[in-house]
Amino acid sequence: MDFTECYADTVSRVAAAARSGSRRQLRRLMERGFSVDARDNRGWNALHEASAAGSKECVQEILSAVNCKKGCFSRSRDFVNSLTHEGESACYLAAQRGHLAVLRLLLKAHADINQLTNDLSCPLYAAVDNGHEDVVKLLVGKGADVNRTHTSSCWTCLHQAVYKGHSDMVRVLAQFCNLEALDDHKITALFVAAQYGQSECLEILIKA
């Protein structure tokens, strides 16, 4: 079974409503007893769908229903941090796609800000990779681990921001990151900037 492509016949009605952003339909289905934690072939549930789609209203609806139904803080937190088969949390999916309002809701619901995926990415790294500066600022401000290494190359978020040429992000990250952090080839972010011709990033790091 493919864990990355969604098979339509495996998606629950609740998850489909969450993906479409239909709060009214989602609420109606939940009131009829449909589970928000039914998974498709990728391991996605309704919260994953709503978070990836950027539907703040549906995320609110799901979190409210779970908090009322679970009646236990640890169980609600476990649901918020549930993972797909690729190890992606709702927090990761929202950060990856730049859904700032959704991310705020998830963090308020005790989403794990540093949860790693199967390929060793995390919400902050995903936001950096996709150029979502506001998300990066939020995650850093909330205490995300800026010096953790990711992927098989052991790059930090700063390495990735420099590689992508996200100079504004580099300026933010340089205030918090270990500028001397090395990847698996003993290369710093400064070296990456020089290697890939990211002159603005290079200047920022030299002055940091």
XYZ file of C-alpha atoms in Angstrom:
208
model
C 0.000 0.000 0.000
C 1.229 3.500 -0.875
C 1.519 5.645 2.264
C 1.935 8.944 0.389
C -0.874 8.915 -2.184
C -4.371 9.177 -0.752
C -6.800 6.445 -1.799
C -10.277 7.956 -1.963
C -11.975 4.802 -0.714
C -9.997 4.892 2.547
C -10.909 8.460 3.572
C -13.571 8.759 6.267
C -16.495 11.134 5.823
C -15.277 13.196 8.764
C -11.799 13.537 7.270
C -13.266 14.489 3.892
C -15.366 17.208 5.532
C -12.309 18.489 7.407
C -10.290 18.588 4.196
C -12.995 20.587 2.420
C -13.216 23.068 5.294
C -16.919 22.427 5.869
C -17.348 23.104 9.578
C -21.109 22.557 9.472
C -20.818 19.154 7.826
C -17.973 18.171 10.138
C -20.003 19.058 13.235
C -23.036 17.188 11.932
C -21.005 14.030 11.354
C -19.361 14.194 14.773
C -22.748 14.677 16.436
C -23.868 11.487 14.684
C -20.975 9.627 16.273
C -18.467 9.467 13.420
C -14.900 9.218 14.719
C -12.397 12.022 14.143
C -9.577 9.503 14.506
C -10.493 7.174 11.619
C -7.369 6.783 9.463
C -6.879 6.512 5.703
C -4.161 4.511 3.930
C -1.595 7.214 4.811
C -2.508 7.177 8.483
C -4.166 10.598 8.220
C -7.133 11.454 10.441
C -9.498 14.435 10.400
C -7.105 16.661 12.359
C -4.308 15.981 9.875
C -6.649 16.857 7.004
C -7.930 20.078 8.567
C -4.430 21.192 9.550
C -2.974 20.501 6.110
C -5.886 22.321 4.467
C -5.459 25.328 6.752
C -9.045 25.181 8.015
C -8.885 26.982 11.353
C -12.614 26.486 11.925
C -12.453 22.723 11.406
C -9.380 22.404 13.608
C -11.218 24.311 16.348
C -14.241 22.053 15.969
C -12.175 18.874 16.178
C -10.123 20.023 19.160
C -13.244 21.110 21.047
C -14.933 17.773 20.397
C -11.875 15.794 21.443
C -11.412 17.793 24.645
C -15.041 17.189 25.614
C -15.073 13.521 24.664
C -11.686 12.386 25.897
C -12.050 14.040 29.283
C -8.373 13.419 29.974
C -5.526 15.816 29.261
C -3.015 13.109 28.329
C -5.399 11.446 25.866
C -6.271 14.758 24.214
C -2.586 15.577 23.909
C -1.909 12.151 22.402
C -4.565 12.802 19.768
C -3.150 16.233 18.915
C 0.277 14.637 18.470
C -0.895 11.564 16.558
C 1.311 10.720 13.582
C 0.705 9.632 10.011
C 2.559 6.633 8.590
C 5.261 9.092 7.486
C 5.588 10.359 11.051
C 3.909 13.689 10.290
C 1.928 15.406 13.036
C -0.830 17.956 12.496
C 1.647 20.570 13.733
C 4.153 19.508 11.083
C 1.572 19.613 8.282
C 0.400 23.094 9.285
C 3.960 24.424 9.552
C 4.964 22.853 6.243
C 2.119 24.642 4.470
C 2.412 27.967 6.293
C -0.931 27.850 8.119
C -0.089 30.212 10.963
C -3.550 30.451 12.561
C -3.933 26.669 12.617
C -0.473 26.278 14.089
C -1.336 28.660 16.927
C -4.368 26.531 17.792
C -2.340 23.321 17.775
C 0.404 24.756 19.958
C -2.223 25.985 22.413
C -3.529 22.401 22.464
C -0.035 21.194 23.466
C 1.252 20.025 20.093
C 4.848 18.785 20.271
C 6.822 21.575 18.628
C 9.898 19.388 18.051
C 8.296 16.119 16.908
C 10.431 14.433 14.248
C 9.065 12.775 11.127
C 10.353 9.468 9.781
C 12.889 11.326 7.623
C 14.076 13.437 10.587
C 12.327 16.655 9.650
C 10.300 18.730 12.121
C 7.832 21.654 12.030
C 10.569 24.306 12.103
C 12.667 22.623 9.418
C 9.579 22.213 7.204
C 8.672 25.885 7.615
C 12.224 26.942 6.751
C 12.339 24.645 3.740
C 9.102 26.072 2.353
C 9.866 29.725 3.054
C 7.229 30.459 5.705
C 8.931 33.238 7.640
C 6.009 34.046 9.971
C 5.773 30.388 10.959
C 9.514 30.263 11.609
C 9.282 33.304 13.880
C 6.362 31.776 15.782
C 8.078 28.428 16.298
C 11.369 29.983 17.358
C 9.489 32.258 19.752
C 7.711 29.238 21.233
C 10.990 27.483 21.943
C 11.549 25.190 18.958
C 14.958 23.495 18.974
C 16.918 25.525 16.426
C 20.124 23.491 16.649
C 18.810 19.980 16.107
C 20.159 18.243 13.005
C 17.814 16.922 10.340
C 17.741 14.597 7.339
C 20.541 12.232 6.357
C 22.934 15.154 5.796
C 22.594 16.352 9.416
C 21.758 19.906 8.401
C 20.345 22.348 10.920
C 17.539 24.742 10.057
C 20.185 27.401 9.493
C 21.962 25.263 6.881
C 18.654 24.802 5.052
C 17.656 28.473 5.238
C 21.029 29.465 3.776
C 20.835 26.831 1.036
C 17.389 28.093 0.007
C 18.549 31.713 0.100
C 15.949 32.761 2.676
C 17.947 35.742 3.906
C 15.253 37.122 6.225
C 14.996 33.736 7.928
C 18.767 33.514 8.200
C 18.731 36.887 9.933
C 16.200 35.555 12.469
C 17.838 32.163 12.989
C 21.339 33.610 13.324
C 20.247 35.224 16.596
C 19.519 31.830 18.162
C 21.430 29.144 16.260
C 24.894 27.777 16.824
C 26.656 29.372 13.855
C 29.457 26.812 14.061
C 27.174 23.758 13.823
C 28.548 21.152 11.395
C 26.780 18.752 9.058
C 27.984 15.200 8.386
C 30.737 16.579 6.114
C 31.906 19.035 8.804
C 30.462 21.975 6.868
C 29.006 25.088 8.509
C 26.110 27.215 7.281
C 28.671 29.883 6.366
C 30.396 27.417 4.044
C 27.028 26.511 2.490
C 26.372 30.194 1.776
C 29.719 30.521 0.006
C 29.358 27.194 -1.806
C 25.946 28.021 -3.273
C 26.544 31.704 -3.947
C 24.072 33.009 -1.377
C 25.868 36.328 -0.967
C 23.243 38.060 1.179
C 23.114 35.113 3.574
C 26.903 35.030 3.627
C 27.057 38.688 4.620
C 24.500 38.166 7.398
C 26.453 35.255 8.864
C 29.789 37.058 8.676
C 28.327 39.982 10.615
C 26.426 37.804 13.120
